[in-house]
Amino acid sequence: MAEEIEDTVAFDVEGGIAWVRFNRPAKRNSMSPALNRRMMQVLDELEFRDDVGVLVLSGEGAAWSAGMDLKEYFRETEAKGQGAVRKAQAEAYGWWRRLRWYRVPTIAMVNGWCFGGGYGPLFACDLAFAADEAQFALSEINWGILPGGGATKVVVDLLSMRDAMYHALTGELIDGRKAAAWKLVNESHPLEGLKARVAEVAGILLKKNPVALKATKDAIRRVAEMTYDNAEDYLVRAQEAANSFDNEGRKEGIRQFIDEKSYKPGLGAYDKAR
Ligand code: ACO
């Protein structure tokens, strides 16, 4: 039966969390042009919904994502010429970029295989939690290309130069634990406990002021490539912009601490429901 574009991505929203899943388990969730197109539609649909405060990206079946679909994304697209290649790249890179600057915090829940092109969405997610059993590799070298689509930049940004070089030159697998030790992901847990830990972290984020979350995640990515002085200046302006956008929430945070003494900002978040 032919694959329908709608079927390539699955999602449901529960308790403020959008659980989005690569959904081509028979193809180990490799990213075809259809999947990339569909993922952008899904991100578009979820981004500004009031009932979505965190987005989690995982995969159906044994894979998170086995990278780009070598048949549909590379071979069949290349056969159509350079215009088709550029379009396929734009569709893939487009949704990764959308995810990097998403309105709500994003978490990669890496349940299994994660290869090559998968490093794009892995990096796009603000946080990443892997199963101990997950397997990661820059396998490009194994079939004769360099890690493109941002993958080289991802490992250089996240890993030490030695680990990045070894990872890219050998194409060897590392498991979730090693990925955590290398800081490719935040943490690694046995697969059976992974979803509970991710739900716990999502729960922490859902309690925070959403305007502050968005300003903070953007600031972390932006200042990484600034000088100290530029970062200082950017942060002054970003803070002022966030204050004017969500003045009431911030005032409420101060009020509950100073006047009501109902919480301590050093120990947890204010009650944003009031
Ligand atoms: N592109 C296209 N098809 C793929 C891909 C892929 N990246 N990964 C898996 N598939 C397909 C297989 O061709 C196979 O299809 P078929 O059932 O029609 O024959 C099906 O998915 C299942 O794959 P198997 O290899 O049989 O699954 P297995 O569980 O034994 O192995 C593994 C899983 C290790 C992930 C293997 O499929 C694999 O090596 N995939 C390629 C990983 C890779 O190197 N990706 C490219 C990274 S580089 C880049 O993204 C630019």
Coordinates of C-alpha atoms and ligand atoms in Angstrom, one line a residue:
M1 CA 0.0 0.0 0.0
A2 CA 1.4 3.4 -0.9
E3 CA 2.4 5.6 2.0
E4 CA 0.1 8.6 2.6
I5 CA 1.9 11.8 3.5
E6 CA -0.4 12.3 6.5
D7 CA 0.9 8.9 8.0
T8 CA 4.6 9.9 8.0
V9 CA 4.2 11.9 11.2
A10 CA 2.0 11.0 14.2
F11 CA 1.1 13.3 17.1
D12 CA -1.2 13.8 20.0
V13 CA -1.5 16.5 22.6
E14 CA -2.0 15.6 26.3
G15 CA -1.7 17.7 29.4
G16 CA 0.1 20.6 27.6
I17 CA 2.6 18.3 25.9
A18 CA 2.6 17.7 22.1
W19 CA 4.0 14.2 21.6
V20 CA 5.2 14.2 17.9
R21 CA 6.6 11.1 16.4
F22 CA 8.5 10.2 13.2
N23 CA 6.1 7.6 11.9
R24 CA 7.8 5.4 9.2
P25 CA 8.9 2.6 11.5
A26 CA 9.2 0.1 8.6
K27 CA 11.8 2.4 7.1
R28 CA 13.4 3.1 10.5
N29 CA 11.8 6.6 10.4
S30 CA 14.3 7.8 7.8
M31 CA 13.3 11.2 6.5
S32 CA 11.8 11.2 3.0
P33 CA 10.7 14.4 1.3
A34 CA 7.1 13.5 2.2
L35 CA 8.0 13.2 5.9
N36 CA 9.8 16.5 5.8
R37 CA 6.9 18.2 4.2
R38 CA 4.4 16.7 6.7
M39 CA 6.6 17.6 9.7
M40 CA 6.5 21.2 8.7
Q41 CA 2.7 21.1 8.5
V42 CA 2.5 19.5 11.9
L43 CA 4.8 22.0 13.5
D44 CA 2.8 24.7 11.9
E45 CA -0.4 23.3 13.3
L46 CA 0.9 22.9 16.8
E47 CA 3.1 25.9 17.4
F48 CA 0.5 28.5 18.5
R49 CA -2.1 26.3 20.1
D50 CA -3.0 27.3 23.6
D51 CA -3.0 23.7 24.8
V52 CA 0.7 23.2 23.8
G53 CA 3.4 24.3 26.2
V54 CA 6.2 21.8 25.4
L55 CA 6.8 19.7 22.3
V56 CA 8.5 16.2 22.5
L57 CA 9.9 14.6 19.3
S58 CA 10.3 10.8 19.3
G59 CA 10.0 7.9 16.9
E60 CA 7.6 5.0 16.4
G61 CA 9.2 1.6 16.6
A62 CA 12.9 0.8 17.0
A63 CA 14.2 4.1 15.6
W64 CA 14.3 7.7 16.5
S65 CA 15.4 8.4 12.9
A66 CA 17.8 6.5 10.6
G67 CA 18.7 9.9 9.0
M68 CA 17.8 10.9 5.5
D69 CA 16.0 8.3 3.3
L70 CA 18.8 7.2 1.0
K71 CA 16.4 6.1 -1.7
E72 CA 13.8 8.9 -1.7
Y73 CA 15.7 11.9 -0.4
F74 CA 19.0 11.1 -2.2
R75 CA 18.8 8.7 -5.1
E76 CA 15.3 9.5 -6.5
T77 CA 15.6 13.2 -5.9
E78 CA 19.0 13.5 -7.5
A79 CA 17.6 11.7 -10.5
K80 CA 15.3 14.6 -11.0
G81 CA 18.1 17.2 -11.1
Q82 CA 19.5 20.0 -9.0
G83 CA 16.3 21.9 -8.6
A84 CA 14.7 18.9 -7.0
V85 CA 17.7 18.4 -4.7
R86 CA 17.6 22.1 -3.5
K87 CA 13.8 21.8 -2.9
A88 CA 14.3 18.6 -0.8
Q89 CA 17.0 20.3 1.2
A90 CA 14.9 23.4 1.8
E91 CA 12.1 21.2 3.1
A92 CA 14.3 19.3 5.5
Y93 CA 16.4 22.2 6.7
G94 CA 13.2 24.3 6.9
W95 CA 11.5 22.3 9.5
W96 CA 14.7 21.9 11.6
R97 CA 15.1 25.7 11.5
R98 CA 11.5 26.1 12.5
L99 CA 12.1 23.7 15.4
R100 CA 15.3 25.5 16.5
W101 CA 13.3 28.7 17.1
Y102 CA 10.0 27.1 18.1
R103 CA 7.6 29.1 20.3
V104 CA 7.7 26.4 23.1
P105 CA 10.6 24.4 24.6
T106 CA 11.3 21.2 22.6
I107 CA 12.7 17.9 23.8
A108 CA 14.2 15.2 21.7
M109 CA 13.3 11.8 23.2
V110 CA 15.7 9.5 21.4
N111 CA 14.2 6.1 21.7
G112 CA 16.4 4.2 19.2
W113 CA 18.5 4.6 16.1
C114 CA 19.8 8.1 15.4
F115 CA 21.9 8.6 12.3
G116 CA 23.4 11.4 10.1
G117 CA 20.6 13.7 9.1
G118 CA 18.9 12.9 12.4
Y119 CA 21.4 15.2 14.1
G120 CA 19.6 18.2 12.5
P121 CA 16.4 17.8 14.5
L122 CA 18.3 16.4 17.5
F123 CA 20.2 19.7 17.7
A124 CA 17.1 21.7 16.9
C125 CA 15.4 20.4 20.0
D126 CA 16.3 22.5 23.1
L127 CA 16.9 19.4 25.3
A128 CA 17.6 15.8 24.5
F129 CA 17.0 12.6 26.5
A130 CA 18.1 9.3 25.1
A131 CA 17.5 5.6 26.0
D132 CA 20.6 3.8 27.1
E133 CA 19.8 1.4 24.3
A134 CA 19.7 4.2 21.6
Q135 CA 22.5 4.1 19.0
F136 CA 23.9 7.2 17.4
A137 CA 26.4 7.5 14.5
L138 CA 27.5 9.9 11.8
S139 CA 27.3 7.1 9.3
E140 CA 27.9 9.3 6.3
I141 CA 31.5 8.2 6.1
N142 CA 30.3 4.6 5.8
W143 CA 28.5 5.2 2.5
G144 CA 30.9 7.9 1.1
I145 CA 29.8 11.4 1.9
L146 CA 30.7 14.0 4.5
P147 CA 28.2 14.8 7.3
G148 CA 26.2 17.6 5.6
G149 CA 22.8 19.1 6.4
G150 CA 24.3 20.7 9.4
A151 CA 25.5 17.4 11.0
T152 CA 29.1 18.5 11.0
K153 CA 28.2 21.8 12.6
V154 CA 26.1 20.0 15.3
V155 CA 28.9 17.8 16.5
V156 CA 31.5 20.7 16.4
D157 CA 29.1 22.8 18.5
L158 CA 28.2 20.1 21.0
L159 CA 31.2 17.8 21.3
S160 CA 34.9 18.3 21.9
M161 CA 37.0 18.6 18.7
R162 CA 38.6 15.2 19.4
D163 CA 35.2 13.5 19.9
A164 CA 33.6 15.2 16.9
M165 CA 36.5 14.3 14.7
Y166 CA 36.6 10.6 15.8
H167 CA 32.8 10.4 15.5
A168 CA 32.7 11.8 12.0
L169 CA 35.8 10.0 10.6
T170 CA 35.0 6.5 12.0
G171 CA 31.2 6.4 11.7
E172 CA 31.2 4.2 14.8
L173 CA 28.1 3.8 16.9
I174 CA 27.8 5.2 20.4
D175 CA 25.0 4.3 22.8
G176 CA 22.8 6.6 24.8
R177 CA 25.1 6.6 27.8
K178 CA 28.1 7.6 25.8
A179 CA 26.0 10.3 24.0
A180 CA 25.2 11.7 27.5
A181 CA 28.9 11.5 28.6
W182 CA 29.8 13.4 25.4
K183 CA 26.9 15.9 26.0
L184 CA 25.3 15.1 22.7
V185 CA 22.2 14.6 24.9
N186 CA 21.4 15.8 28.4
E187 CA 20.7 12.5 30.0
S188 CA 20.4 8.8 29.2
H189 CA 17.9 6.4 30.9
P190 CA 16.8 2.8 30.4
L191 CA 14.2 2.8 27.6
E192 CA 11.5 1.7 29.9
G193 CA 11.9 4.8 32.1
L194 CA 12.6 7.3 29.3
K195 CA 9.1 8.6 28.7
A196 CA 8.5 9.1 32.5
R197 CA 11.7 11.2 32.8
V198 CA 10.8 13.3 29.7
A199 CA 7.3 13.8 31.0
E200 CA 8.8 14.9 34.4
V201 CA 11.1 17.5 32.7
A202 CA 8.2 18.7 30.5
G203 CA 6.2 19.1 33.7
I204 CA 8.9 21.4 35.1
L205 CA 8.9 23.5 32.0
L206 CA 5.1 23.8 31.9
K207 CA 5.1 25.5 35.2
K208 CA 7.3 28.4 34.0
N209 CA 6.4 31.7 32.4
P210 CA 6.1 30.9 28.7
V211 CA 7.3 34.3 27.5
A212 CA 10.4 33.9 29.7
L213 CA 11.0 30.3 28.4
K214 CA 10.9 31.5 24.8
A215 CA 13.2 34.5 25.5
T216 CA 15.6 32.3 27.4
K217 CA 15.9 29.5 24.8
D218 CA 16.5 32.0 22.1
A219 CA 19.1 33.8 24.2
I220 CA 21.0 30.6 24.8
R221 CA 21.3 30.0 21.1
R222 CA 21.9 33.6 20.0
V223 CA 24.6 34.5 22.5
A224 CA 26.6 31.4 21.7
E225 CA 28.0 33.2 18.6
M226 CA 28.3 36.7 20.1
T227 CA 31.2 38.5 21.9
Y228 CA 30.6 39.2 25.6
D229 CA 29.8 42.8 24.9
N230 CA 27.4 42.0 22.1
A231 CA 25.7 39.4 24.3
E232 CA 25.3 41.9 27.2
D233 CA 23.7 44.4 24.8
Y234 CA 21.4 41.7 23.2
L235 CA 20.3 40.5 26.7
V236 CA 19.4 44.0 27.9
R237 CA 17.2 44.5 24.8
A238 CA 15.7 40.9 24.9
Q239 CA 14.8 41.4 28.6
E240 CA 13.1 44.7 27.9
A241 CA 11.2 43.2 24.9
A242 CA 10.0 40.3 27.1
N243 CA 9.0 42.7 29.9
S244 CA 6.9 44.8 27.7
F245 CA 5.3 41.7 26.1
D246 CA 4.5 40.0 29.4
N247 CA 4.6 42.7 32.0
E248 CA 1.8 41.2 34.0
G249 CA 3.3 37.8 34.5
R250 CA 6.6 39.2 35.7
K251 CA 4.9 41.6 38.1
E252 CA 2.8 38.7 39.4
G253 CA 6.1 36.7 40.0
I254 CA 7.5 39.6 42.0
R255 CA 4.2 40.1 43.9
Q256 CA 3.9 36.5 45.0
F257 CA 7.5 36.6 46.4
I258 CA 7.7 40.0 47.9
D259 CA 4.1 40.7 49.1
E260 CA 2.5 37.3 49.4
K261 CA 5.6 35.3 50.3
S262 CA 4.0 32.3 48.8
Y263 CA 7.1 31.0 47.0
K264 CA 10.9 31.7 46.6
P265 CA 12.2 32.2 43.1
G266 CA 15.5 30.6 44.1
L267 CA 13.6 27.4 44.9
G268 CA 10.8 27.1 42.3
A269 CA 8.5 29.0 39.9
Y270 CA 5.6 31.3 40.9
D271 CA 2.0 30.1 40.4
K272 CA 1.2 31.4 36.9
A273 CA -2.4 30.2 37.2
R274 CA -3.2 33.2 39.4
Ligands
ACO1 N1 17.1 5.3 4.0 C1 16.3 4.5 3.3 N2 15.8 3.4 3.8 C2 16.2 3.0 5.0 C3 17.0 3.8 5.8 C4 17.5 5.0 5.3 N3 18.3 5.8 5.9 N4 17.2 3.2 7.0 C5 16.5 2.0 6.9 N5 15.9 1.9 5.7 C6 15.0 0.9 5.2 C7 15.7 -0.4 4.7 O1 16.2 -0.2 3.4 C8 14.7 -1.4 4.9 O2 13.8 -1.3 3.8 P1 13.1 -2.6 3.2 O3 12.3 -3.2 4.3 O4 12.2 -2.1 2.1 O5 14.2 -3.5 2.7 C9 13.9 -1.0 6.2 O6 14.2 0.4 6.3 C10 14.4 -1.7 7.4 O7 15.8 -1.5 7.5 P2 16.8 -2.7 7.9 O8 18.2 -2.3 7.5 O9 16.3 -4.0 7.4 O10 16.6 -2.6 9.5 P3 17.6 -3.1 10.7 O11 16.8 -2.9 11.9 O12 18.2 -4.4 10.4 O13 18.8 -2.0 10.7 C11 19.6 0.3 10.7 C12 18.5 -0.7 11.1 C13 21.0 -0.1 11.3 C14 19.1 1.7 11.1 C15 19.8 0.1 9.1 O14 18.5 0.2 8.5 C16 20.7 1.2 8.5 O15 21.9 1.1 8.6 N6 20.0 2.3 8.0 C17 20.8 3.4 7.4 C18 21.3 4.3 8.5 C19 22.1 5.5 7.8 O16 23.3 5.3 7.6 N7 21.4 6.5 7.5 C20 21.9 7.6 6.7 C21 22.7 8.6 7.5 S1 23.6 9.8 6.6 C22 22.4 11.0 6.2 O17 21.3 11.0 6.8 C23 22.8 12.1 5.3

